[in-house]
Short mmCIF file of C-alpha atoms and ligand atoms in Angstrom, two decimals:
data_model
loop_
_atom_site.label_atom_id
_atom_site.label_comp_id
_atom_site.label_asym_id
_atom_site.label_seq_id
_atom_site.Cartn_x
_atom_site.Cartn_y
_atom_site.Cartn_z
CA UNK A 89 3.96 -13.35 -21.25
CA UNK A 90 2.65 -15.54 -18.38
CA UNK A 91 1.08 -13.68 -15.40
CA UNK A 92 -0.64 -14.29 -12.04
CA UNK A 93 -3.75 -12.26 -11.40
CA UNK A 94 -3.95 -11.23 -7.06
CA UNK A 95 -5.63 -9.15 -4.73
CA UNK A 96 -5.36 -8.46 -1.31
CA UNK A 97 -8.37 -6.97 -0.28
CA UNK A 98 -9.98 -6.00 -3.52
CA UNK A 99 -6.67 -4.39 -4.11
CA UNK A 100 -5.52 -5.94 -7.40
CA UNK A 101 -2.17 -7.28 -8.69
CA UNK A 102 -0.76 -8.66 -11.88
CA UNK A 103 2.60 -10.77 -10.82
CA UNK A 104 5.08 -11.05 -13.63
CA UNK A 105 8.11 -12.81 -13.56
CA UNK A 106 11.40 -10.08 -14.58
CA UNK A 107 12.30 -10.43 -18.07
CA UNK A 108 15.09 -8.18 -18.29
CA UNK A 109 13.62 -4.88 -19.51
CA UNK A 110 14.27 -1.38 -17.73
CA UNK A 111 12.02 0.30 -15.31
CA UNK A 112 10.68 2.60 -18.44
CA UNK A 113 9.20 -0.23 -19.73
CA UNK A 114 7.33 -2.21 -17.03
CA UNK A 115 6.08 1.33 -16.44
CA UNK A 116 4.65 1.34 -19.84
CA UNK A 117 3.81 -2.07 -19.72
CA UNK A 118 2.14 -1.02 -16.36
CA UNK A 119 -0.15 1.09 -17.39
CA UNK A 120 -1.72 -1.39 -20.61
CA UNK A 121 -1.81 -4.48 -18.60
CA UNK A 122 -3.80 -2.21 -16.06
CA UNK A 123 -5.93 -0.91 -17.90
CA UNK A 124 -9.91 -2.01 -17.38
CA UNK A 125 -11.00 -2.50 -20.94
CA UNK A 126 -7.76 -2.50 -23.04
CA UNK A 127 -5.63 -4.64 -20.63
CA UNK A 128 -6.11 -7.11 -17.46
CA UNK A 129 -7.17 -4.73 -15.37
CA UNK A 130 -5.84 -4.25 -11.51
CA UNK A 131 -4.27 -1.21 -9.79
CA UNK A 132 -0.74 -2.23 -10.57
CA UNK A 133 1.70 -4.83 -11.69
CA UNK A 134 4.37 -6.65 -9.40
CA UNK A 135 8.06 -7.66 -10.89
CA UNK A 136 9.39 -10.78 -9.64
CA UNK A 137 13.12 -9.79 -9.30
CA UNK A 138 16.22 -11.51 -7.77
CA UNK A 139 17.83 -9.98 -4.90
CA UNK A 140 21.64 -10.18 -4.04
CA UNK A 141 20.24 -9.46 -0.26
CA UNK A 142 16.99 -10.79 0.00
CA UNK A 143 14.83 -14.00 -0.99
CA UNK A 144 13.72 -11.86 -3.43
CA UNK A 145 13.12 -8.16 -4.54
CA UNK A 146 9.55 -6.55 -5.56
CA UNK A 147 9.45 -4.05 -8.56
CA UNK A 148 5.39 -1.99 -8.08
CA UNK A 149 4.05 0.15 -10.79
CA UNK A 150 1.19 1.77 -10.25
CA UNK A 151 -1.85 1.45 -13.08
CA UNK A 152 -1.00 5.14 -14.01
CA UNK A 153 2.66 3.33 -14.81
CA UNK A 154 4.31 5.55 -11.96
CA UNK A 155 6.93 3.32 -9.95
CA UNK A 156 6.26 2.93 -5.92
CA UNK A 157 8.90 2.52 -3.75
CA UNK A 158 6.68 -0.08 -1.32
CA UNK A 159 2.81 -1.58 -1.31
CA UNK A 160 1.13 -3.36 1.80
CA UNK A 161 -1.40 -5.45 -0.37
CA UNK A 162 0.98 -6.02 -2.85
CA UNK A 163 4.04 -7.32 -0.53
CA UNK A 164 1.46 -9.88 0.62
CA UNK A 165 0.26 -11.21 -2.88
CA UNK A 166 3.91 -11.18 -3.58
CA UNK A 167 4.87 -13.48 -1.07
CA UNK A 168 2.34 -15.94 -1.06
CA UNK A 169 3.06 -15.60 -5.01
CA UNK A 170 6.47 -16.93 -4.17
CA UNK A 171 5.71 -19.39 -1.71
CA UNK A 172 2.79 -21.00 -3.53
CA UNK A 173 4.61 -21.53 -6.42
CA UNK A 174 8.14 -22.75 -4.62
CA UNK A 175 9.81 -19.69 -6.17
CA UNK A 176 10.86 -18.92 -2.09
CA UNK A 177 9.21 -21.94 0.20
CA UNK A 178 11.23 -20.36 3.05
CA UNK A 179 8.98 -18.67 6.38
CA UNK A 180 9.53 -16.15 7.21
CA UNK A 181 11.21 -14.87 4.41
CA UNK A 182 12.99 -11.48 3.35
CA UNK A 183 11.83 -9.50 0.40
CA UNK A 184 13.86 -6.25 -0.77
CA UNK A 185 12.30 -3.31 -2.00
CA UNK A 186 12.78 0.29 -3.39
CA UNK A 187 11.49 1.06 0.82
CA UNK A 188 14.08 -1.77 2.20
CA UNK A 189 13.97 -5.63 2.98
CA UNK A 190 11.18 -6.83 4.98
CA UNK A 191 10.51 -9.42 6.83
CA UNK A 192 7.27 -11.96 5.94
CA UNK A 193 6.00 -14.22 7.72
CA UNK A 194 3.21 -17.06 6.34
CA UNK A 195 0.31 -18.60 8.19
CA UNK A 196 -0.41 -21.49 5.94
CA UNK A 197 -3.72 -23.45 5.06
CA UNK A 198 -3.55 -26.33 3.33
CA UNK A 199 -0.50 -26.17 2.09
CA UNK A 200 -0.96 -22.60 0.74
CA UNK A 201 -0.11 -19.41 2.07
CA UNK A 202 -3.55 -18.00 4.02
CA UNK A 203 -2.65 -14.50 5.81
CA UNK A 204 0.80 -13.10 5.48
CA UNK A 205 2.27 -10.42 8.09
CA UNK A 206 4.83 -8.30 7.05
CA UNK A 207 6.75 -5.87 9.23
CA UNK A 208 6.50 -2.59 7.66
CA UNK A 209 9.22 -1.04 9.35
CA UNK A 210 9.58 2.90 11.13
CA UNK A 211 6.72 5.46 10.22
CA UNK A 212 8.81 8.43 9.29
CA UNK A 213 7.61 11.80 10.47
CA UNK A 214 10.53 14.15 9.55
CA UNK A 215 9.00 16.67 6.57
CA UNK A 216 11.84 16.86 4.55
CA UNK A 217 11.94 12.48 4.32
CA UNK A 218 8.53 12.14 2.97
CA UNK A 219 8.72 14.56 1.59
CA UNK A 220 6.29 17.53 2.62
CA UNK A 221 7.09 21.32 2.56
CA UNK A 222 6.83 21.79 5.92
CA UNK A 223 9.32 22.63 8.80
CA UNK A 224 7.83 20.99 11.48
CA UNK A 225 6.54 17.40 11.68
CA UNK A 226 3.05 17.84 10.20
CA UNK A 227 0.63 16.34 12.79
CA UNK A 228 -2.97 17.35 13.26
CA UNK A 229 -1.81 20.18 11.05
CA UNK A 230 -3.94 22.66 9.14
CA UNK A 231 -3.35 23.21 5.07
CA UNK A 232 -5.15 24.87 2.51
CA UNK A 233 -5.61 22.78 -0.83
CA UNK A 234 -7.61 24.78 -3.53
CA UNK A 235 -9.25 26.94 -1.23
CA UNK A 236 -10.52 24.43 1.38
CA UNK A 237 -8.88 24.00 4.72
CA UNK A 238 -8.30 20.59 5.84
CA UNK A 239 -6.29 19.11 9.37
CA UNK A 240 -3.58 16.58 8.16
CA UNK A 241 -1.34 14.14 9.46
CA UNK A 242 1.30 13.23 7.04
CA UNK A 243 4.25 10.24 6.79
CA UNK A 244 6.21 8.60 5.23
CA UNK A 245 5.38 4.66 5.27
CA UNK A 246 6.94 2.93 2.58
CA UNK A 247 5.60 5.79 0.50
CA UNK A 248 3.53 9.21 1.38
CA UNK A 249 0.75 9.09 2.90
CA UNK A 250 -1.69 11.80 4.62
CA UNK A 251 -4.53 11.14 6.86
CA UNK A 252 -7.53 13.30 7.50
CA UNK A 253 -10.48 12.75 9.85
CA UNK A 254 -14.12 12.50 8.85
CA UNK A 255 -17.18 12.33 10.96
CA UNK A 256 -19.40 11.74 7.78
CA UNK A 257 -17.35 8.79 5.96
CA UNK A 258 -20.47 8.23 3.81
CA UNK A 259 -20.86 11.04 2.66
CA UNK A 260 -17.17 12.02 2.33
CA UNK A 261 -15.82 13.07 -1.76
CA UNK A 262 -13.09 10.91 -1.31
CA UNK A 263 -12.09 11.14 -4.88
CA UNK A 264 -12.48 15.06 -5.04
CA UNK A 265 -10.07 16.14 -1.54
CA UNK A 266 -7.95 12.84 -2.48
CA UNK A 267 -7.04 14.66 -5.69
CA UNK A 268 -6.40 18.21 -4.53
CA UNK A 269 -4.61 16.93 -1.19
CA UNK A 270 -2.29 14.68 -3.51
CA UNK A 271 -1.64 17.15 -6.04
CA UNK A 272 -1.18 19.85 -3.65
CA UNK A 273 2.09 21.54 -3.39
CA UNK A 274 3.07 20.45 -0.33
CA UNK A 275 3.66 17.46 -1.45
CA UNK A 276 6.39 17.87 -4.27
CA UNK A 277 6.41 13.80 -4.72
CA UNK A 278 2.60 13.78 -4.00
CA UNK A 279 0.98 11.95 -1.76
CA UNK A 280 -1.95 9.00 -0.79
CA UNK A 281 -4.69 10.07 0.94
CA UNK A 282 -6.74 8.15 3.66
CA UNK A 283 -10.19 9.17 5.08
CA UNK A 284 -10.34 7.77 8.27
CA UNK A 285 -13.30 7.44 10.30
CA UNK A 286 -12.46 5.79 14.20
CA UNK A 287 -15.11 3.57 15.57
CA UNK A 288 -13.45 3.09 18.84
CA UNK A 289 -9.97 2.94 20.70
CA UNK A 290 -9.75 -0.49 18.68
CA UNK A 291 -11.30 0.23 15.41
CA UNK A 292 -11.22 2.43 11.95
CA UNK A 293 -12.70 2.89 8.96
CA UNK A 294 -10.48 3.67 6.14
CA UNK A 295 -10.29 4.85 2.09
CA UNK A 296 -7.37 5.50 0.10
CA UNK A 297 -6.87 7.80 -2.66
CA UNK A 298 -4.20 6.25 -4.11
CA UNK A 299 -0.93 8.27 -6.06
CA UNK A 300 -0.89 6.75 -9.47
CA UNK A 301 -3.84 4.50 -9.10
CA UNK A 302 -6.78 6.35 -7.57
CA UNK A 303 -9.61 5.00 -5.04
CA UNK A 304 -8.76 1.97 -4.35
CA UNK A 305 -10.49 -0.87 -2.30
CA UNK A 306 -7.52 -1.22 0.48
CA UNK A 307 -4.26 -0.22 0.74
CA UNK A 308 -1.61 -1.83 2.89
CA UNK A 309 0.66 0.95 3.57
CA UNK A 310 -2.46 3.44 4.18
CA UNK A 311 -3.81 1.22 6.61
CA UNK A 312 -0.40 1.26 8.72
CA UNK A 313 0.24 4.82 8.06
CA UNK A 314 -3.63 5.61 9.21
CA UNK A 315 -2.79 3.62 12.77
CA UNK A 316 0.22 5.29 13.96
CA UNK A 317 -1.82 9.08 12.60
CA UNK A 318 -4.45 7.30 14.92
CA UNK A 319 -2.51 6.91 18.06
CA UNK A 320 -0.49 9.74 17.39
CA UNK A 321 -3.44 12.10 17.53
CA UNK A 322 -4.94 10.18 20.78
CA UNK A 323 -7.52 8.72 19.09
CA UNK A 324 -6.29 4.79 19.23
CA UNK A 325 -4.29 2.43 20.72
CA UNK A 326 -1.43 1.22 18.96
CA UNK A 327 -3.01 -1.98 17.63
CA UNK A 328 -6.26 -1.58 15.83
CA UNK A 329 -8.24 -3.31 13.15
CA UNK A 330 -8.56 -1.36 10.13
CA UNK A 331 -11.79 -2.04 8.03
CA UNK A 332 -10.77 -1.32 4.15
CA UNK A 333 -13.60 -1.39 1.75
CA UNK A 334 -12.36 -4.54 0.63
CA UNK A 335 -12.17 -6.31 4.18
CA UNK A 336 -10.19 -6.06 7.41
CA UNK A 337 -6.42 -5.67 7.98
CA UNK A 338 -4.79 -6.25 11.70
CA UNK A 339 -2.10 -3.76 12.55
CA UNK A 340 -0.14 -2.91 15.30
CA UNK A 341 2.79 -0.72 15.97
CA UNK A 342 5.29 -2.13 18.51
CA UNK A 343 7.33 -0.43 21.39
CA UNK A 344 10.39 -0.57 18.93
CA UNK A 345 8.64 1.79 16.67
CA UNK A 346 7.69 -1.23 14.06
CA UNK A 347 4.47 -1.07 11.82
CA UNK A 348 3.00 -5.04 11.33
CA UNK A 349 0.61 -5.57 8.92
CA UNK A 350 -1.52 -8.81 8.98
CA UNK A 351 -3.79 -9.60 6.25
CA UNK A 352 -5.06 -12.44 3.43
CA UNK A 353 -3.85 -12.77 -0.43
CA UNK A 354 -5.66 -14.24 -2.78
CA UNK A 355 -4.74 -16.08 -5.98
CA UNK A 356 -7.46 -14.97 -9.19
CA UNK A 357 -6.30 -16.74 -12.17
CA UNK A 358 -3.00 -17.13 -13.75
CA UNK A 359 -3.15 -16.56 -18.13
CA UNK A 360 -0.96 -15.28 -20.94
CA UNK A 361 -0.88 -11.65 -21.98
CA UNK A 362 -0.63 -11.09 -25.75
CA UNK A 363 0.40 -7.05 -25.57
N1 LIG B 602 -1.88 -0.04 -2.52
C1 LIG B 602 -0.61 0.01 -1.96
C2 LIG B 602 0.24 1.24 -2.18
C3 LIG B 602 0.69 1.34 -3.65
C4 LIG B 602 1.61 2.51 -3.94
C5 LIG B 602 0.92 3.85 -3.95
N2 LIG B 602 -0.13 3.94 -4.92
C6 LIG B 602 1.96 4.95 -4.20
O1 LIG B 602 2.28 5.24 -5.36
O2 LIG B 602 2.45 5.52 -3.24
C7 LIG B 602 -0.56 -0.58 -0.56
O3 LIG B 602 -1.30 -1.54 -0.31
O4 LIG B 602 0.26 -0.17 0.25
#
């Protein structure tokens, strides 16, 4: 099996083209090629699929070989997968996912795709969407997971996603509340996690705790989801630089309630996978 190795942000990919088999087994398949020793190694794998609607339509499985319904980092590697390699040379282009078609647009560099901005479409705040056992939209709200209180501000964008605020993002167990926060029961289809720190009105610091992968170096959909928590709780604007421990996204979220996410993907290697 051929395969493309990406990132986007530290946040790594393995592209495959579809071959035909059933979601049960690019999960499986998911979690070997993932795997840091055994397999490739990245945080998930990306299906090249046809699309009846779209230029195309992206398949994610996490390492942990859990499907996703939508990835930020991964949408970008995707598309500059298909443009580099004249699968879609179209700009903007559509791509269809488990979260919806969205829109792409390319910057190129010689030739290439350089940064890609998607539009991530509508944050969705409504409890039972994302979904969160809660009856009211949970903003700046305060939960209890394994004894600890925590304030939380949870949406659905693209996938789940809850943001809490830290003062001390050095010194912050990112892995240890990521875990109990995600496997809480609040959350009955779990949830990512993102520590944000704000610098300024303009500025954040962010870390994921990702469902089905873990701590990851950037995530797309965190990133977006961490903005609109940001301005929602007055402490941004609605267009803010996010700095992921793998390098800087640009996002904003328009007057029409759209997310944009503008960021680089990077091309690794490309092999053959004997397993
Ligand atoms: N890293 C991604 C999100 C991938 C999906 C996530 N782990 C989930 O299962 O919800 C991104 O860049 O958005």
């Amino acid at each position: 099996m051929l395969f493309t190795k990406m990132h986007g942000l530290g946040n790594d990919f393995i592209v495959i083209e579809d071959n035909g088999m059933d979601d049960n087994d690019y999960s499986t398949l998911a979690s070997k090629l993932c795997h840091r020793h055994f397999g490739i190694g990245a945080d998930g794998i990306l299906v090249v699929k046809k699309s009846e609607i779209a230029d195309s339509k992206m398949l994610i499985f996490n390492s942990d070989g859990s499907q996703a319904e939508m990835c930020g980092n991964g949408l970008r590697c995707y598309a500059k997968y298909l443009y580099d390699n004249n699968v879609v040379r179209k700009n903007p282009m559509t791509i269809d996912t488990l979260d919806g078609v969205k829109k792409v647009l390319i910057e190129e560099k010689n030739n290439e795709a350089n940064k890609v901005q998607i539009n991530m479409g509508k944050p969705i705040l409504e409890p039972s969407v994302i979904p969160a056992n809660f009856t009211e939209n949970i903003i700046n709200t305060k939960i209890t997971a394994d004894g600890e209180e925590f304030q939380i501000t949870s949406m659905l964008m693209g996938v789940p996603h809850t943001i809490v605020f830290v003062e001390d993002f050095d010194n912050t167990d990112f892995e240890g509340i990521g875990k109990r926060i995600e496997n809480s029961s609040y959350f009955p289809k779990k949830t990512n996690v993102n520590f944000v720190k704000v610098m300024n009105g303009k500025e954040f610091k962010i870390r994921t705790w990702e469902r089905g992968a873990g701590l990851t170096l950037a995530c797309g959909t965190g990133a977006c989801a961490a903005l609109v928590a940001c301005a929602l709780n007055n402490k941004t604007g609605k267009e803010a630089l996010a700095h992921l421990a793998g390098g800087d996204l640009h996002i904003i979220w328009d007057d029409s309630n759209d997310v944009y996410m503008t960021g680089p993907a990077i091309t690794v290697f490309k092999g053959e996978s004997f397993i």
